[in-house]
Amino acid sequence: MRRNNREKLMYHLQNELNFTFKNIALLNEALTHSSYVNEHRKFNMIHNERLEFLGDSVLNLAVSDYIYKKYPYDPEGNLTKIRANVVCESALALIAKKIKLGDYLLLGKGEEATGGRDRASILADALEALIGAMYLDKGFKKTQNVVIRLLEKEIIEVSKKGELFIDYKTKLQETLQRNRNRKSEIEYKIIKEEGPDHDKKFYVLALIDKEEFGKGYGRSKKEAEQMAAKEVLIRMGVKYE
């Protein structure tokens, strides 16, 4: 992609976010997928996975701080459920699609060819990376303003309906807490990975107190864990829909 075109795209995204970067390189890094870096090694580019790691924590704090103040009489359990629903992969991917984040990503040819711009895991990760980049550029408060502007509608909807997307992992945890006399330890273990980097599948076991209860697979580790938890719920006869 030509430099001028790239700069125009990033300028447009900043307008959409109402956030102007002091260090535009951070924005470009947040929008750079590992598949693109792998195909352009000679340019010594940096992909967005470190920013994604940081952005995940910033996102959780931004939402936690907001709902703690907005709902002063809600118990911890309700606040946890609201947060879990709005920071899950499905919700983040939905927000990313609303701002057309996929249009701005630098993807490798293989990832591009297999629909990477619309893949939930890539979009959710890119949004977290974008949040991490904003935090490094202008600090927590201005980043939180953008986060809440993007997520406020979903937060309010969850607070009213109790659910936006089905979070099978949270539902499994709640079910075990209700139905067992002691606190059970849930573990999600990756047992296999298949496919190239741009089209990977992850296979996960759901273990309860070290005993296998379910399996799942998906295009991301998060999705595979959710599917494994869903299978456990089905085996337990829990109605979750």
CSV table of C-alpha atoms in Angstrom, one decimal:
chain,number,residue,atom,x,y,z
A,1,MET,CA,0.0,0.0,0.0
A,2,ARG,CA,1.3,3.4,-1.0
A,3,ARG,CA,2.3,5.7,1.9
A,4,ASN,CA,-0.1,8.5,0.9
A,5,ASN,CA,-3.0,6.1,0.8
A,6,ARG,CA,-2.1,4.6,4.1
A,7,GLU,CA,-1.9,8.1,5.7
A,8,LYS,CA,-5.3,9.0,4.3
A,9,LEU,CA,-6.8,5.8,5.8
A,10,MET,CA,-5.3,6.4,9.2
A,11,TYR,CA,-6.5,10.1,9.1
A,12,HIS,CA,-10.0,8.9,8.4
A,13,LEU,CA,-10.0,6.4,11.2
A,14,GLN,CA,-8.8,9.0,13.7
A,15,ASN,CA,-11.8,11.2,12.6
A,16,GLU,CA,-14.1,8.3,13.2
A,17,LEU,CA,-12.7,7.8,16.7
A,18,ASN,CA,-12.4,11.5,17.4
A,19,PHE,CA,-8.9,10.8,18.6
A,20,THR,CA,-5.8,12.3,17.0
A,21,PHE,CA,-2.5,10.4,17.6
A,22,LYS,CA,0.6,12.3,18.5
A,23,ASN,CA,2.6,9.3,17.5
A,24,ILE,CA,1.0,7.9,14.3
A,25,ALA,CA,3.4,5.0,14.3
A,26,LEU,CA,1.5,3.6,17.3
A,27,LEU,CA,-1.7,3.6,15.2
A,28,ASN,CA,-0.1,1.9,12.3
A,29,GLU,CA,1.4,-0.8,14.6
A,30,ALA,CA,-2.1,-1.4,16.1
A,31,LEU,CA,-3.5,-2.1,12.6
A,32,THR,CA,-0.6,-4.4,11.5
A,33,HIS,CA,-1.4,-8.1,11.8
A,34,SER,CA,1.3,-10.7,12.3
A,35,SER,CA,0.6,-12.2,8.9
A,36,TYR,CA,1.6,-9.0,7.2
A,37,VAL,CA,4.8,-8.7,9.1
A,38,ASN,CA,5.7,-12.3,8.3
A,39,GLU,CA,5.3,-11.5,4.6
A,40,HIS,CA,7.4,-8.3,4.8
A,41,ARG,CA,10.3,-9.3,7.0
A,42,LYS,CA,12.8,-7.0,5.2
A,43,PHE,CA,10.9,-3.9,6.5
A,44,ASN,CA,11.4,-4.9,10.2
A,45,MET,CA,7.8,-4.0,11.0
A,46,ILE,CA,6.1,-4.6,14.4
A,47,HIS,CA,2.8,-6.4,14.5
A,48,ASN,CA,0.0,-5.6,17.0
A,49,GLU,CA,0.2,-8.5,19.5
A,50,ARG,CA,2.0,-6.6,22.2
A,51,LEU,CA,-0.4,-3.7,21.9
A,52,GLU,CA,-3.3,-6.2,22.0
A,53,PHE,CA,-1.9,-7.5,25.3
A,54,LEU,CA,-1.8,-4.0,26.8
A,55,GLY,CA,-5.1,-3.0,25.4
A,56,ASP,CA,-6.9,-6.0,26.9
A,57,SER,CA,-6.0,-4.7,30.4
A,58,VAL,CA,-6.8,-1.1,29.6
A,59,LEU,CA,-10.2,-2.1,28.2
A,60,ASN,CA,-11.1,-4.1,31.3
A,61,LEU,CA,-10.1,-1.2,33.6
A,62,ALA,CA,-11.9,1.4,31.5
A,63,VAL,CA,-15.2,-0.6,31.5
A,64,SER,CA,-14.8,-1.6,35.2
A,65,ASP,CA,-14.3,2.0,36.3
A,66,TYR,CA,-17.2,3.2,34.2
A,67,ILE,CA,-19.8,0.6,35.3
A,68,TYR,CA,-18.6,0.8,39.0
A,69,LYS,CA,-19.5,4.5,39.0
A,70,LYS,CA,-22.6,4.3,36.7
A,71,TYR,CA,-24.3,1.5,38.7
A,72,PRO,CA,-23.4,2.3,42.4
A,73,TYR,CA,-26.0,-0.1,43.8
A,74,ASP,CA,-25.3,-3.1,41.7
A,75,PRO,CA,-23.6,-6.1,43.4
A,76,GLU,CA,-20.2,-7.4,42.2
A,77,GLY,CA,-21.9,-10.3,40.3
A,78,ASN,CA,-23.9,-8.0,38.2
A,79,LEU,CA,-21.0,-5.7,37.4
A,80,THR,CA,-18.9,-8.8,36.4
A,81,LYS,CA,-21.6,-10.0,34.1
A,82,ILE,CA,-22.0,-6.6,32.4
A,83,ARG,CA,-18.2,-6.4,31.8
A,84,ALA,CA,-17.9,-10.0,30.6
A,85,ASN,CA,-20.6,-9.3,28.0
A,86,VAL,CA,-19.1,-6.1,26.6
A,87,VAL,CA,-15.5,-7.2,26.5
A,88,CYS,CA,-16.0,-10.6,25.0
A,89,GLU,CA,-14.7,-11.4,21.5
A,90,SER,CA,-18.2,-11.2,19.9
A,91,ALA,CA,-19.0,-7.8,21.3
A,92,LEU,CA,-15.6,-6.4,20.4
A,93,ALA,CA,-15.9,-7.8,16.9
A,94,LEU,CA,-19.3,-6.1,16.5
A,95,ILE,CA,-17.9,-2.8,17.6
A,96,ALA,CA,-14.9,-3.2,15.2
A,97,LYS,CA,-17.3,-3.8,12.4
A,98,LYS,CA,-19.3,-0.7,13.2
A,99,ILE,CA,-16.2,1.4,12.8
A,100,LYS,CA,-15.1,-0.7,9.8
A,101,LEU,CA,-11.8,-1.5,11.5
A,102,GLY,CA,-11.2,-4.3,9.1
A,103,ASP,CA,-10.8,-1.8,6.2
A,104,TYR,CA,-7.7,-0.3,7.9
A,105,LEU,CA,-5.8,-3.5,8.7
A,106,LEU,CA,-2.6,-4.6,7.1
A,107,LEU,CA,-3.0,-8.3,6.5
A,108,GLY,CA,-0.9,-10.9,4.7
A,109,LYS,CA,-2.1,-12.2,1.4
A,110,GLY,CA,-3.2,-15.6,2.9
A,111,GLU,CA,-5.1,-13.9,5.7
A,112,GLU,CA,-6.7,-11.5,3.2
A,113,ALA,CA,-7.8,-14.4,0.9
A,114,THR,CA,-9.5,-16.3,3.7
A,115,GLY,CA,-11.7,-13.5,4.9
A,116,GLY,CA,-9.4,-12.1,7.7
A,117,ARG,CA,-10.9,-8.6,7.5
A,118,ASP,CA,-14.2,-10.0,8.7
A,119,ARG,CA,-12.9,-12.6,11.2
A,120,ALA,CA,-14.2,-12.0,14.7
A,121,SER,CA,-10.9,-12.9,16.4
A,122,ILE,CA,-8.8,-10.6,14.2
A,123,LEU,CA,-11.2,-7.7,14.6
A,124,ALA,CA,-11.5,-8.1,18.4
A,125,ASP,CA,-7.7,-8.4,18.7
A,126,ALA,CA,-7.2,-5.3,16.5
A,127,LEU,CA,-9.6,-3.3,18.6
A,128,GLU,CA,-7.7,-4.2,21.8
A,129,ALA,CA,-4.5,-3.3,20.1
A,130,LEU,CA,-6.0,0.1,19.1
A,131,ILE,CA,-7.0,0.7,22.7
A,132,GLY,CA,-3.5,-0.1,23.8
A,133,ALA,CA,-2.1,2.3,21.3
A,134,MET,CA,-4.4,5.1,22.4
A,135,TYR,CA,-3.4,4.5,26.0
A,136,LEU,CA,0.3,4.8,25.2
A,137,ASP,CA,-0.3,7.9,23.1
A,138,LYS,CA,-2.6,10.0,25.4
A,139,GLY,CA,-3.1,8.1,28.7
A,140,PHE,CA,-6.0,6.4,30.4
A,141,LYS,CA,-8.7,9.1,30.6
A,142,LYS,CA,-8.8,10.1,27.0
A,143,THR,CA,-8.6,6.4,26.0
A,144,GLN,CA,-11.5,5.6,28.3
A,145,ASN,CA,-13.6,8.4,26.7
A,146,VAL,CA,-13.2,6.6,23.4
A,147,VAL,CA,-13.9,3.2,24.8
A,148,ILE,CA,-17.1,4.2,26.5
A,149,ARG,CA,-18.3,6.1,23.5
A,150,LEU,CA,-17.9,2.9,21.5
A,151,LEU,CA,-19.3,0.6,24.1
A,152,GLU,CA,-21.9,2.6,26.1
A,153,LYS,CA,-24.9,1.5,24.1
A,154,GLU,CA,-23.9,-2.2,24.6
A,155,ILE,CA,-23.3,-1.6,28.3
A,156,ILE,CA,-26.7,0.0,28.8
A,157,GLU,CA,-28.4,-2.9,26.8
A,158,VAL,CA,-26.7,-5.5,28.9
A,159,SER,CA,-27.6,-3.7,32.2
A,160,LYS,CA,-31.3,-3.9,31.1
A,161,LYS,CA,-31.5,-7.3,29.4
A,162,GLY,CA,-28.8,-9.1,31.5
A,163,GLU,CA,-27.1,-10.4,28.4
A,164,LEU,CA,-25.8,-9.3,25.0
A,165,PHE,CA,-23.9,-12.4,23.9
A,166,ILE,CA,-23.9,-15.8,25.5
A,167,ASP,CA,-20.7,-16.1,27.4
A,168,TYR,CA,-20.5,-19.9,27.9
A,169,LYS,CA,-17.4,-19.7,30.1
A,170,THR,CA,-19.1,-17.4,32.6
A,171,LYS,CA,-22.3,-19.4,32.5
A,172,LEU,CA,-20.4,-22.6,33.2
A,173,GLN,CA,-18.6,-20.9,36.2
A,174,GLU,CA,-21.9,-19.7,37.6
A,175,THR,CA,-23.6,-23.1,37.1
A,176,LEU,CA,-20.8,-24.9,39.0
A,177,GLN,CA,-20.9,-22.3,41.8
A,178,ARG,CA,-24.6,-22.9,42.2
A,179,ASN,CA,-24.6,-26.7,41.9
A,180,ARG,CA,-21.5,-27.8,43.7
A,181,ASN,CA,-20.8,-27.7,47.4
A,182,ARG,CA,-17.2,-26.7,46.9
A,183,LYS,CA,-15.5,-24.4,44.5
A,184,SER,CA,-14.4,-26.3,41.4
A,185,GLU,CA,-11.4,-25.6,39.4
A,186,ILE,CA,-12.0,-25.0,35.7
A,187,GLU,CA,-9.1,-25.3,33.3
A,188,TYR,CA,-9.0,-24.9,29.5
A,189,LYS,CA,-6.2,-26.8,27.9
A,190,ILE,CA,-5.1,-26.4,24.2
A,191,ILE,CA,-4.5,-29.9,22.9
A,192,LYS,CA,-3.8,-29.2,19.2
A,193,GLU,CA,-3.3,-26.5,16.7
A,194,GLU,CA,-3.8,-27.0,13.0
A,195,GLY,CA,-3.2,-25.0,9.8
A,196,PRO,CA,-1.0,-22.1,8.8
A,197,ASP,CA,-0.8,-18.9,10.8
A,198,HIS,CA,-3.4,-17.1,8.6
A,199,ASP,CA,-6.0,-20.0,8.9
A,200,LYS,CA,-5.4,-21.7,12.3
A,201,LYS,CA,-7.7,-23.9,14.3
A,202,PHE,CA,-7.3,-24.4,18.0
A,203,TYR,CA,-8.6,-27.5,19.9
A,204,VAL,CA,-9.3,-27.2,23.6
A,205,LEU,CA,-10.3,-29.5,26.4
A,206,ALA,CA,-12.5,-28.2,29.3
A,207,LEU,CA,-11.3,-29.8,32.5
A,208,ILE,CA,-13.2,-29.6,35.8
A,209,ASP,CA,-11.1,-30.6,38.8
A,210,LYS,CA,-8.6,-32.2,36.3
A,211,GLU,CA,-11.3,-34.4,34.7
A,212,GLU,CA,-12.3,-33.9,31.1
A,213,PHE,CA,-15.8,-32.6,30.6
A,214,GLY,CA,-15.9,-31.1,27.1
A,215,LYS,CA,-14.1,-30.3,23.9
A,216,GLY,CA,-14.2,-27.4,21.5
A,217,TYR,CA,-12.5,-25.9,18.5
A,218,GLY,CA,-12.3,-22.5,16.9
A,219,ARG,CA,-10.4,-20.0,14.9
A,220,SER,CA,-9.0,-18.4,18.1
A,221,LYS,CA,-8.1,-19.7,21.5
A,222,LYS,CA,-11.0,-17.7,23.0
A,223,GLU,CA,-13.5,-19.1,20.6
A,224,ALA,CA,-12.3,-22.7,21.2
A,225,GLU,CA,-12.6,-22.2,25.0
A,226,GLN,CA,-16.1,-20.9,24.6
A,227,MET,CA,-17.1,-23.9,22.5
A,228,ALA,CA,-15.6,-26.3,25.0
A,229,ALA,CA,-17.6,-24.6,27.8
A,230,LYS,CA,-20.7,-24.8,25.7
A,231,GLU,CA,-20.3,-28.6,25.3
A,232,VAL,CA,-20.0,-29.0,29.0
A,233,LEU,CA,-23.2,-27.0,29.6
A,234,ILE,CA,-25.0,-29.2,27.0
A,235,ARG,CA,-23.7,-32.4,28.8
A,236,MET,CA,-24.9,-31.0,32.1
A,237,GLY,CA,-28.4,-30.3,30.6
A,238,VAL,CA,-28.2,-26.6,31.2
A,239,LYS,CA,-30.5,-24.3,29.2
A,240,TYR,CA,-28.5,-21.4,28.2
A,241,GLU,CA,-30.5,-19.8,25.3
